[in-house]
PDB file of C-alpha atoms in Angstrom:
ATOM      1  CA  UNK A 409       0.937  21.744  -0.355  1.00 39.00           C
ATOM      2  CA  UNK A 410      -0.961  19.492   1.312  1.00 42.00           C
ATOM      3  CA  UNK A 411      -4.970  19.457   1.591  1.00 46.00           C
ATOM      4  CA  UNK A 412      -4.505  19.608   5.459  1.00 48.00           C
ATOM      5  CA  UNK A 413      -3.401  22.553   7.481  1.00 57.00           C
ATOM      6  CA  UNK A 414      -1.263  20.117   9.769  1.00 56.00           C
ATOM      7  CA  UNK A 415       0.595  17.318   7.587  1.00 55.00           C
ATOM      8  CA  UNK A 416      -0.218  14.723  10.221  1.00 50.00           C
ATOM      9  CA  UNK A 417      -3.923  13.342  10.363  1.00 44.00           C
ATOM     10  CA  UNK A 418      -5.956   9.975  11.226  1.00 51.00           C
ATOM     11  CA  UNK A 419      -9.149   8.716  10.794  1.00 52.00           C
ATOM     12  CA  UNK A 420      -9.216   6.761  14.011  1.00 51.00           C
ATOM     13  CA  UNK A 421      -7.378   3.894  13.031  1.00 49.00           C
ATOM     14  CA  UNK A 422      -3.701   5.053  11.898  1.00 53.00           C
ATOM     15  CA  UNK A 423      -1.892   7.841  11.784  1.00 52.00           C
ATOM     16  CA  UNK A 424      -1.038   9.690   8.326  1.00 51.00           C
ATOM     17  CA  UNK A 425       1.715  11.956   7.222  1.00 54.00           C
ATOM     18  CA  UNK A 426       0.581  14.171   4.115  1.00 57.00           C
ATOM     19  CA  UNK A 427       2.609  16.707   3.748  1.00 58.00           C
ATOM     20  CA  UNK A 428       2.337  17.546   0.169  1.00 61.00           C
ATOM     21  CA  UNK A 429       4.995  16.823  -2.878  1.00 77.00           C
ATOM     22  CA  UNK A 430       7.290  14.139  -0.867  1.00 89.00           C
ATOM     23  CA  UNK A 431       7.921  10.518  -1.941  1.00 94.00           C
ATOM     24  CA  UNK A 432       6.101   8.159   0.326  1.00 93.00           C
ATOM     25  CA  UNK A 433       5.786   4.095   0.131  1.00 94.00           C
ATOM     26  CA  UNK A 434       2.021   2.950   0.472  1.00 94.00           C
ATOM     27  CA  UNK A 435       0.834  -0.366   1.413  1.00 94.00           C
ATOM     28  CA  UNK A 436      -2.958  -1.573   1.396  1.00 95.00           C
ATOM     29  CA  UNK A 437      -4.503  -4.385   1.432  1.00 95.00           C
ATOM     30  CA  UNK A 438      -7.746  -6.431   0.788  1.00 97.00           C
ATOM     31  CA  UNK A 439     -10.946  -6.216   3.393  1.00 94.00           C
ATOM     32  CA  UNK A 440     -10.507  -9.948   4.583  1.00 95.00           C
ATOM     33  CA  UNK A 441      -6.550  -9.935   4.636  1.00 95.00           C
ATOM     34  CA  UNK A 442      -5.406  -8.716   8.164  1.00 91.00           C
ATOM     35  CA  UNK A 443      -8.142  -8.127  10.684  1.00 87.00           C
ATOM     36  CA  UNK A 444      -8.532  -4.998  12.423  1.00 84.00           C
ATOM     37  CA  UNK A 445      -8.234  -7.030  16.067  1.00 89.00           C
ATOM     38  CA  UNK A 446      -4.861  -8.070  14.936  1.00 91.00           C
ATOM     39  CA  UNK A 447      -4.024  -4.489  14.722  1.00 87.00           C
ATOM     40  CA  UNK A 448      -5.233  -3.484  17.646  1.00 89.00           C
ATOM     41  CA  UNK A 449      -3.543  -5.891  19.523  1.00 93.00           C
ATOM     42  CA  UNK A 450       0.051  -4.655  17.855  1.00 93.00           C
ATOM     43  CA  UNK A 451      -0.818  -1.275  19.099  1.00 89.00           C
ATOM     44  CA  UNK A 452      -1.128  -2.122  22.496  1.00 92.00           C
ATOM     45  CA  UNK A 453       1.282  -4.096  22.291  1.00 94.00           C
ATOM     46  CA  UNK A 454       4.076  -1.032  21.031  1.00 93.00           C
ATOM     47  CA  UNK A 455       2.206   1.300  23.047  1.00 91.00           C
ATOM     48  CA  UNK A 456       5.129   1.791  25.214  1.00 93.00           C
ATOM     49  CA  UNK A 457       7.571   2.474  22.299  1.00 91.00           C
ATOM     50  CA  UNK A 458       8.157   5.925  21.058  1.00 89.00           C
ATOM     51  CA  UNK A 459       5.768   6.777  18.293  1.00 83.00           C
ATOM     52  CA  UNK A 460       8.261   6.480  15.573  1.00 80.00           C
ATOM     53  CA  UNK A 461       9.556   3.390  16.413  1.00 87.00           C
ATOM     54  CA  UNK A 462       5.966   2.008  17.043  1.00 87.00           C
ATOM     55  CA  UNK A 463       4.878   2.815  13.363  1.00 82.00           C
ATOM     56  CA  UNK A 464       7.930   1.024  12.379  1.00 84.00           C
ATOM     57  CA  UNK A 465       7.937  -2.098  14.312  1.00 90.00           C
ATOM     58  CA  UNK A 466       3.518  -1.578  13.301  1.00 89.00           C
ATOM     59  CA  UNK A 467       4.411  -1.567   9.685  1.00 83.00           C
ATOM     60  CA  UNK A 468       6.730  -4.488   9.784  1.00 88.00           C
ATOM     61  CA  UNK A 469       4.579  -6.944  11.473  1.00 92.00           C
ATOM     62  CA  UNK A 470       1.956  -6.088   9.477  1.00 89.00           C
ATOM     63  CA  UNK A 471       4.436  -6.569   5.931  1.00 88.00           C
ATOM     64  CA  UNK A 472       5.095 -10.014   7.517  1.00 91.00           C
ATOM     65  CA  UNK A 473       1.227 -10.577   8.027  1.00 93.00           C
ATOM     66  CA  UNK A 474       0.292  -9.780   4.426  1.00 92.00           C
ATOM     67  CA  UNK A 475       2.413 -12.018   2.744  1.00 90.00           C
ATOM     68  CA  UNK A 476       1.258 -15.074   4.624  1.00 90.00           C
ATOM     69  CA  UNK A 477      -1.511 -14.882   1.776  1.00 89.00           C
ATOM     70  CA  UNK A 478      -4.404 -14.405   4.540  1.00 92.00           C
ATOM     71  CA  UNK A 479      -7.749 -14.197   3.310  1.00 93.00           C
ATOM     72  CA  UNK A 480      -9.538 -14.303  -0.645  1.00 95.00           C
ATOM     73  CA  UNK A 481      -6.431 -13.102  -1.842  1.00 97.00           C
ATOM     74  CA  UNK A 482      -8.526 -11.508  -5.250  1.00 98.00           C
ATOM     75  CA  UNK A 483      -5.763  -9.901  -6.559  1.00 98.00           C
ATOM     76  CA  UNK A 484      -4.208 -13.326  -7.469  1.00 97.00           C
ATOM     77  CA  UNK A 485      -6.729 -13.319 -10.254  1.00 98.00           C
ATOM     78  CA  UNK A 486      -5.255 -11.717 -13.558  1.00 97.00           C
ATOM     79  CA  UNK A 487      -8.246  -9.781 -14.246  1.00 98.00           C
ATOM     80  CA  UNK A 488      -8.130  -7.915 -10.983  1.00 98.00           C
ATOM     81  CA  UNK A 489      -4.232  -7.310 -11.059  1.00 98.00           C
ATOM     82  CA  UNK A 490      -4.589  -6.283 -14.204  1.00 98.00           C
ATOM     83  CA  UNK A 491      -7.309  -3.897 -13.723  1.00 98.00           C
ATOM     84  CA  UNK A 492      -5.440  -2.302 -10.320  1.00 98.00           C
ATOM     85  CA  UNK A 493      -2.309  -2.025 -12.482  1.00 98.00           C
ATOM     86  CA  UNK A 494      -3.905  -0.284 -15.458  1.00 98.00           C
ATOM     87  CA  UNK A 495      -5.714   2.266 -12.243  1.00 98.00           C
ATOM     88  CA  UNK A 496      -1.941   3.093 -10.972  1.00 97.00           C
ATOM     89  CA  UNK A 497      -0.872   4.064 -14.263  1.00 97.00           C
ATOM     90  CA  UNK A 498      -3.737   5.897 -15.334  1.00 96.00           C
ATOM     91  CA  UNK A 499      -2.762   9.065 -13.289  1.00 95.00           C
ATOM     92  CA  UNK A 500       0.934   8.494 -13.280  1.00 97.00           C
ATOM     93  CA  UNK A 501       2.162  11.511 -14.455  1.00 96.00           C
ATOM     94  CA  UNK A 502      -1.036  14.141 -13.362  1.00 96.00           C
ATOM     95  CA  UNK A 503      -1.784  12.917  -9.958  1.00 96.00           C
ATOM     96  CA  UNK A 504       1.243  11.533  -8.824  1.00 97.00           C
ATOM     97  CA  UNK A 505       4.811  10.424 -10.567  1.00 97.00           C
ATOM     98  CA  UNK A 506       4.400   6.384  -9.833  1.00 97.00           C
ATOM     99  CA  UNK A 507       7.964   5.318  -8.968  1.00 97.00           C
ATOM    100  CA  UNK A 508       7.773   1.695  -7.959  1.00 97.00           C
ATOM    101  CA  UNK A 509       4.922  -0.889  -7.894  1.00 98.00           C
ATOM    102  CA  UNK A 510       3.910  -4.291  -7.503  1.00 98.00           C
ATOM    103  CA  UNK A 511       0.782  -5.945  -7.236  1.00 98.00           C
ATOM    104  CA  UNK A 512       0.501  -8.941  -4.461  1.00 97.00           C
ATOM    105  CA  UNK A 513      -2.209 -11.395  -3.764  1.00 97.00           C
ATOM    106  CA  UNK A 514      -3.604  -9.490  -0.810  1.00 97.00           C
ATOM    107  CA  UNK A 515      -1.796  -6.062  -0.716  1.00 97.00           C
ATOM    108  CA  UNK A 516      -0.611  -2.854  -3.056  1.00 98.00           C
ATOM    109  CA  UNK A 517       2.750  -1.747  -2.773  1.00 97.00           C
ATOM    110  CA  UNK A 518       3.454   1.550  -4.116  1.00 97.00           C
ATOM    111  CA  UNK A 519       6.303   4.064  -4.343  1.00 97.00           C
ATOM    112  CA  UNK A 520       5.065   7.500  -5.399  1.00 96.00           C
ATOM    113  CA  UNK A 521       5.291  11.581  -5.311  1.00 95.00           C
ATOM    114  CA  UNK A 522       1.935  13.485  -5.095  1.00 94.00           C
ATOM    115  CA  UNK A 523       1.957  16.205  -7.448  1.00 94.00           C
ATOM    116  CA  UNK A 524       0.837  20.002  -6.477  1.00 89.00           C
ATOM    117  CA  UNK A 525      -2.567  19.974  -4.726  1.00 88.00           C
ATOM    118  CA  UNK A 526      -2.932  15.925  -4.716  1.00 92.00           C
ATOM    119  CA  UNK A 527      -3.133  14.845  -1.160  1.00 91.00           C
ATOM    120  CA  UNK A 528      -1.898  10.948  -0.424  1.00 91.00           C
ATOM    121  CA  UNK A 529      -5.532  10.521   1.279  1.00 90.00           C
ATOM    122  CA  UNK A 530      -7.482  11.753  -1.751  1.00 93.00           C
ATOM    123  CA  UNK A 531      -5.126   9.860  -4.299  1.00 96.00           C
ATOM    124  CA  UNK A 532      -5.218   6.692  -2.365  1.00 96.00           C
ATOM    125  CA  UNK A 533      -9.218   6.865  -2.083  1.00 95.00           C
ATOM    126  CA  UNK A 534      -9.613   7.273  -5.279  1.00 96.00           C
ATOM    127  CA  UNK A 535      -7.486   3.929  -6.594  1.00 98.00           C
ATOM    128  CA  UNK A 536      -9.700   2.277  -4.201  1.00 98.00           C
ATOM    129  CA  UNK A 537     -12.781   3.312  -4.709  1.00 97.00           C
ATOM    130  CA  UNK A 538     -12.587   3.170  -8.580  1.00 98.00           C
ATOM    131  CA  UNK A 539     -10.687  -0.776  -8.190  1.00 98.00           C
ATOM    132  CA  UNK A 540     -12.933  -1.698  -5.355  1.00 98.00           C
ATOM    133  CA  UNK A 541     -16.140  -1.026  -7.848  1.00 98.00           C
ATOM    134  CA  UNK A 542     -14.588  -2.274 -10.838  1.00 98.00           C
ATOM    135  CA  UNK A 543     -13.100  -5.693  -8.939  1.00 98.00           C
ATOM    136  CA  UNK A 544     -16.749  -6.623  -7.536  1.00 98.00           C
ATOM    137  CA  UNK A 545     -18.454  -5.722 -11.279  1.00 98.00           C
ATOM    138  CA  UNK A 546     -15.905  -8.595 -12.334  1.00 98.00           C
ATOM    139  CA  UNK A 547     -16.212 -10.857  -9.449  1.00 97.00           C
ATOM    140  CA  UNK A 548     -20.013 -10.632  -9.830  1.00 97.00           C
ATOM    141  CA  UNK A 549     -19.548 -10.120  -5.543  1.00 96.00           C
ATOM    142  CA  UNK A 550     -20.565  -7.188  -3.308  1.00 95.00           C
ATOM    143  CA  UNK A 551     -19.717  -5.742  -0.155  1.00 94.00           C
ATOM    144  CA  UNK A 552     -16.055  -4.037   0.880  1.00 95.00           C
ATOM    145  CA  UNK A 553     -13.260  -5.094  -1.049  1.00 98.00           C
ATOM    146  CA  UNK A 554     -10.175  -3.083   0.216  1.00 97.00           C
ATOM    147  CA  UNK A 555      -9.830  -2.195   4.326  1.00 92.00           C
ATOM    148  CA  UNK A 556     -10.808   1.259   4.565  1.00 86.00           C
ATOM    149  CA  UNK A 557      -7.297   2.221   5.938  1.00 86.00           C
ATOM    150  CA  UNK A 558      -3.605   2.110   4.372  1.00 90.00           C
ATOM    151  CA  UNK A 559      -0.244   2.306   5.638  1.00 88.00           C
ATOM    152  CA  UNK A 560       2.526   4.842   4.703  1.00 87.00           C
ATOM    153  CA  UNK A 561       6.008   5.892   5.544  1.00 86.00           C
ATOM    154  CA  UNK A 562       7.715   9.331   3.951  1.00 86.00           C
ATOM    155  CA  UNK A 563      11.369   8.579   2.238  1.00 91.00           C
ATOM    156  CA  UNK A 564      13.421  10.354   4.659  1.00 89.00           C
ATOM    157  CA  UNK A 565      16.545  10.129   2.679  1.00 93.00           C
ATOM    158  CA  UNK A 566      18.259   8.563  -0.400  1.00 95.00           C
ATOM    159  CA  UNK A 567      19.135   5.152   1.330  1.00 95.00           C
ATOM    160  CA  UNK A 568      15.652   4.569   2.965  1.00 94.00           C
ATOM    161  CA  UNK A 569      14.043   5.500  -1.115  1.00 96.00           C
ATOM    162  CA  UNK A 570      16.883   2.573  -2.448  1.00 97.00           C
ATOM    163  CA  UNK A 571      15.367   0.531   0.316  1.00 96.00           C
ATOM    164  CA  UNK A 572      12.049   1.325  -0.553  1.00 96.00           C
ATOM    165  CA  UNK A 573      12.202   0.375  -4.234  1.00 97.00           C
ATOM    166  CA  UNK A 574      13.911  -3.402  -3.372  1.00 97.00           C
ATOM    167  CA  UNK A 575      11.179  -4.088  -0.949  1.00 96.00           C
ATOM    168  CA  UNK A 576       8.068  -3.546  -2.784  1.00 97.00           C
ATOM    169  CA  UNK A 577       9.876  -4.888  -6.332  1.00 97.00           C
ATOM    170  CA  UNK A 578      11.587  -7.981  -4.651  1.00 97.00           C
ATOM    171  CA  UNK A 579       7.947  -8.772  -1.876  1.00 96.00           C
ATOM    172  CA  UNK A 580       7.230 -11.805  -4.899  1.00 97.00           C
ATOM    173  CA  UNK A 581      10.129 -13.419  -4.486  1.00 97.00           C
ATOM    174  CA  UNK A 582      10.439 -12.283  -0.172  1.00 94.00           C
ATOM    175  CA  UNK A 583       6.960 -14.170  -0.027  1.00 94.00           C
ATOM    176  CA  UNK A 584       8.363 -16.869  -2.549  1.00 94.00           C
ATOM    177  CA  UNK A 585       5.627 -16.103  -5.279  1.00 96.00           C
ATOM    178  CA  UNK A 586       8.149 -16.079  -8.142  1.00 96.00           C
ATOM    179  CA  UNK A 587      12.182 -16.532  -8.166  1.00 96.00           C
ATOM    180  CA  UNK A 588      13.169 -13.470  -9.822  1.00 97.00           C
ATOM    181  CA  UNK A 589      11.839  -9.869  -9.571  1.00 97.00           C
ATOM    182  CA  UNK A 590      11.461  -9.524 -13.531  1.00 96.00           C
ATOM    183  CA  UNK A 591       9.194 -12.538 -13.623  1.00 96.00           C
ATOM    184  CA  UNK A 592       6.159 -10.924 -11.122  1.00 97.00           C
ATOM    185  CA  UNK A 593       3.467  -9.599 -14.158  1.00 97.00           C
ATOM    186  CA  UNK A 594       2.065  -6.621 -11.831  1.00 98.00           C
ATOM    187  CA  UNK A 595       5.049  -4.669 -10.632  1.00 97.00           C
ATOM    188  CA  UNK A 596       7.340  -2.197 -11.753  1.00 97.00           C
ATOM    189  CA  UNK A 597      10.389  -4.765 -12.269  1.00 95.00           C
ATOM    190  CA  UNK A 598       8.816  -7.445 -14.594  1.00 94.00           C
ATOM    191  CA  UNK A 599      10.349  -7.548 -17.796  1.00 82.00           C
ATOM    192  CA  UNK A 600       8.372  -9.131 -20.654  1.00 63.00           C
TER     193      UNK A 600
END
Protein backbone atom coordinates (compact mmCIF):
# COMPACT_ATOMS: atom_id res chain seq x y z
CA UNK A 1 0.00 0.00 0.00
CA UNK A 2 1.06 3.13 -0.74
CA UNK A 3 1.71 6.13 1.85
CA UNK A 4 -0.88 8.20 -0.20
CA UNK A 5 -4.59 7.73 -0.27
CA UNK A 6 -4.57 8.47 -4.17
CA UNK A 7 -1.45 6.71 -5.97
CA UNK A 8 -0.94 9.80 -8.10
CA UNK A 9 0.76 12.94 -6.40
CA UNK A 10 3.19 16.03 -7.29
CA UNK A 11 5.05 18.41 -5.60
CA UNK A 12 4.57 21.13 -8.16
CA UNK A 13 7.00 20.16 -10.56
CA UNK A 14 6.09 16.49 -11.89
CA UNK A 15 3.67 14.23 -11.52
CA UNK A 16 4.23 10.83 -9.45
CA UNK A 17 2.64 7.46 -9.55
CA UNK A 18 3.09 5.56 -6.08
CA UNK A 19 0.98 3.07 -5.88
CA UNK A 20 2.60 0.73 -3.54
CA UNK A 21 4.51 -2.82 -4.33
CA UNK A 22 4.86 -2.28 -8.34
CA UNK A 23 8.16 -2.21 -10.29
CA UNK A 24 8.92 1.27 -11.42
CA UNK A 25 12.20 2.71 -13.38
CA UNK A 26 13.61 5.95 -11.60
CA UNK A 27 15.79 8.46 -13.08
CA UNK A 28 17.46 11.51 -11.15
CA UNK A 29 19.89 13.55 -11.68
CA UNK A 30 22.49 16.09 -10.30
CA UNK A 31 21.35 19.91 -9.21
CA UNK A 32 23.37 21.58 -12.15
CA UNK A 33 22.55 18.83 -14.88
CA UNK A 34 19.22 19.86 -16.64
CA UNK A 35 17.76 23.17 -15.63
CA UNK A 36 14.38 23.52 -14.43
CA UNK A 37 13.62 26.28 -17.49
CA UNK A 38 14.45 23.54 -19.84
CA UNK A 39 11.68 21.64 -18.32
CA UNK A 40 9.35 24.00 -18.31
CA UNK A 41 9.70 24.79 -21.69
CA UNK A 42 9.08 20.81 -22.67
CA UNK A 43 5.90 21.09 -20.78
CA UNK A 44 4.52 23.73 -22.64
CA UNK A 45 5.67 22.56 -25.29
CA UNK A 46 3.56 18.79 -24.90
CA UNK A 47 0.91 20.61 -23.27
CA UNK A 48 -1.37 19.77 -26.02
CA UNK A 49 -0.58 15.99 -25.94
CA UNK A 50 -2.56 13.66 -23.83
CA UNK A 51 -1.03 13.31 -20.42
CA UNK A 52 0.38 9.94 -21.01
CA UNK A 53 1.96 10.57 -24.01
CA UNK A 54 3.33 13.95 -22.62
CA UNK A 55 5.20 12.12 -19.70
CA UNK A 56 6.57 9.95 -22.32
CA UNK A 57 7.76 12.19 -24.98
CA UNK A 58 8.86 14.48 -21.19
CA UNK A 59 10.90 11.57 -20.09
CA UNK A 60 12.61 10.97 -23.35
CA UNK A 61 13.86 14.35 -24.04
CA UNK A 62 14.96 14.65 -20.83
CA UNK A 63 17.02 10.83 -21.13
CA UNK A 64 18.54 12.50 -24.24
CA UNK A 65 19.42 15.72 -22.15
CA UNK A 66 21.21 13.84 -19.37
CA UNK A 67 23.54 12.03 -21.28
CA UNK A 68 24.94 15.03 -23.08
CA UNK A 69 27.09 15.12 -19.74
CA UNK A 70 25.60 18.74 -18.79
CA UNK A 71 26.85 20.24 -15.81
CA UNK A 72 29.72 19.03 -12.78
CA UNK A 73 28.93 15.70 -13.67
CA UNK A 74 30.23 14.50 -9.75
CA UNK A 75 29.27 11.20 -10.13
CA UNK A 76 32.14 10.66 -12.67
CA UNK A 77 34.34 10.67 -9.63
CA UNK A 78 34.87 7.02 -8.19
CA UNK A 79 34.41 8.05 -4.75
CA UNK A 80 30.95 9.42 -5.32
CA UNK A 81 29.77 6.43 -7.61
CA UNK A 82 30.99 4.36 -5.32
CA UNK A 83 29.41 5.79 -2.35
CA UNK A 84 25.73 6.10 -4.34
CA UNK A 85 26.24 2.44 -5.32
CA UNK A 86 27.06 1.11 -1.85
CA UNK A 87 23.49 3.57 -0.71
CA UNK A 88 21.33 1.46 -3.43
CA UNK A 89 22.41 -1.69 -2.07
CA UNK A 90 22.24 -0.96 1.42
CA UNK A 91 18.37 -1.40 1.55
CA UNK A 92 18.07 -3.80 -1.30
CA UNK A 93 16.25 -6.39 0.10
CA UNK A 94 14.20 -4.32 3.23
CA UNK A 95 13.18 -1.25 1.46
CA UNK A 96 12.95 -2.20 -1.91
CA UNK A 97 14.16 -5.44 -4.15
CA UNK A 98 16.87 -3.36 -6.47
CA UNK A 99 16.45 -4.97 -9.91
CA UNK A 100 18.63 -3.00 -12.27
CA UNK A 101 21.12 -0.11 -11.79
CA UNK A 102 23.67 1.97 -13.18
CA UNK A 103 25.38 4.88 -12.08
CA UNK A 104 26.01 7.81 -14.87
CA UNK A 105 27.99 10.96 -14.71
CA UNK A 106 24.99 13.18 -14.08
CA UNK A 107 21.96 10.84 -13.45
CA UNK A 108 20.72 7.48 -11.38
CA UNK A 109 19.04 4.93 -13.19
CA UNK A 110 17.22 2.50 -11.20
CA UNK A 111 14.88 -0.47 -11.65
CA UNK A 112 13.16 -1.40 -8.39
CA UNK A 113 9.95 -2.84 -6.31
CA UNK A 114 9.02 -0.98 -3.05
CA UNK A 115 8.39 -3.37 -0.45
CA UNK A 116 5.12 -3.22 1.98
CA UNK A 117 4.73 0.28 3.47
CA UNK A 118 7.89 1.88 1.46
CA UNK A 119 6.56 4.62 -0.68
CA UNK A 120 8.83 5.50 -4.04
CA UNK A 121 8.82 9.27 -2.60
CA UNK A 122 10.14 8.32 0.85
CA UNK A 123 12.69 5.68 -0.62
CA UNK A 124 13.93 8.01 -3.23
CA UNK A 125 14.41 10.94 -0.53
CA UNK A 126 16.15 9.06 1.47
CA UNK A 127 19.09 7.84 -1.23
CA UNK A 128 19.31 11.45 -1.76
CA UNK A 129 19.44 12.95 1.16
CA UNK A 130 21.89 10.42 2.77
CA UNK A 131 24.29 10.63 -0.91
CA UNK A 132 23.69 14.30 -1.22
CA UNK A 133 25.34 14.75 2.52
CA UNK A 134 27.83 12.19 2.17
CA UNK A 135 28.97 13.47 -1.64
CA UNK A 136 29.54 17.22 -0.33
CA UNK A 137 31.49 15.76 3.10
CA UNK A 138 33.83 14.25 0.26
CA UNK A 139 33.84 17.03 -2.15
CA UNK A 140 34.65 19.38 0.75
CA UNK A 141 31.53 21.60 -1.30
CA UNK A 142 28.11 22.76 -0.02
CA UNK A 143 24.90 23.68 -1.28
CA UNK A 144 22.24 21.20 -3.32
CA UNK A 145 23.69 18.36 -4.91
CA UNK A 146 20.76 16.33 -6.50
CA UNK A 147 17.49 18.39 -8.17
CA UNK A 148 14.90 18.10 -5.69
CA UNK A 149 12.63 16.18 -8.21
CA UNK A 150 12.95 12.64 -10.06
CA UNK A 151 11.36 11.01 -12.84
CA UNK A 152 9.46 7.64 -12.89
CA UNK A 153 7.45 5.38 -15.08
CA UNK A 154 5.48 2.04 -13.58
CA UNK A 155 6.38 -1.36 -15.69
CA UNK A 156 3.14 -1.85 -17.25
CA UNK A 157 3.91 -5.22 -18.58
CA UNK A 158 6.67 -7.85 -19.17
CA UNK A 159 8.03 -6.25 -22.49
CA UNK A 160 8.15 -2.58 -21.20
CA UNK A 161 10.27 -4.34 -17.66
CA UNK A 162 12.77 -6.21 -20.61
CA UNK A 163 12.92 -2.73 -22.01
CA UNK A 164 13.50 -1.21 -18.89
CA UNK A 165 16.46 -3.33 -17.79
CA UNK A 166 18.48 -2.74 -21.47
CA UNK A 167 18.04 0.93 -21.12
CA UNK A 168 19.38 1.78 -17.83
CA UNK A 169 22.23 -1.29 -18.14
CA UNK A 170 23.21 -0.41 -21.83
CA UNK A 171 22.82 4.16 -21.08
CA UNK A 172 27.14 3.75 -20.86
CA UNK A 173 27.55 2.51 -23.94
CA UNK A 174 23.96 4.64 -25.55
CA UNK A 175 25.99 7.80 -24.29
CA UNK A 176 29.33 6.11 -25.56
CA UNK A 177 30.97 6.05 -21.98
CA UNK A 178 32.22 2.47 -22.34
CA UNK A 179 31.78 -0.23 -25.34
CA UNK A 180 30.28 -2.98 -23.53
CA UNK A 181 27.64 -3.07 -20.74
CA UNK A 182 29.89 -5.42 -18.42
CA UNK A 183 32.69 -2.89 -18.51
CA UNK A 184 30.52 0.29 -16.71
CA UNK A 185 31.91 -0.18 -12.70
CA UNK A 186 28.48 1.30 -11.18
CA UNK A 187 25.66 -0.68 -12.69
CA UNK A 188 24.02 -3.81 -12.36
CA UNK A 189 25.69 -5.44 -15.63
CA UNK A 190 29.48 -4.92 -14.95
CA UNK A 191 31.23 -7.98 -14.55
CA UNK A 192 34.59 -7.88 -12.74
Amino acid sequence: KPHHSDPWHSRGYLPHFDPGEIVQSITFHLGDALPRSVIKKWKIELEHLEDDDARILLFERVEKYLDKGYGECYLRDGRIAEMVQNALLNFDGSRYKLISWVIMPNHVHLLLKPIEENSISDIIHSIKSFTAQEANKILDRQGKFWQEDYFDRYIRNYDHFISAVNYIENNPVKARLCRSKCDWEFSSAYIE
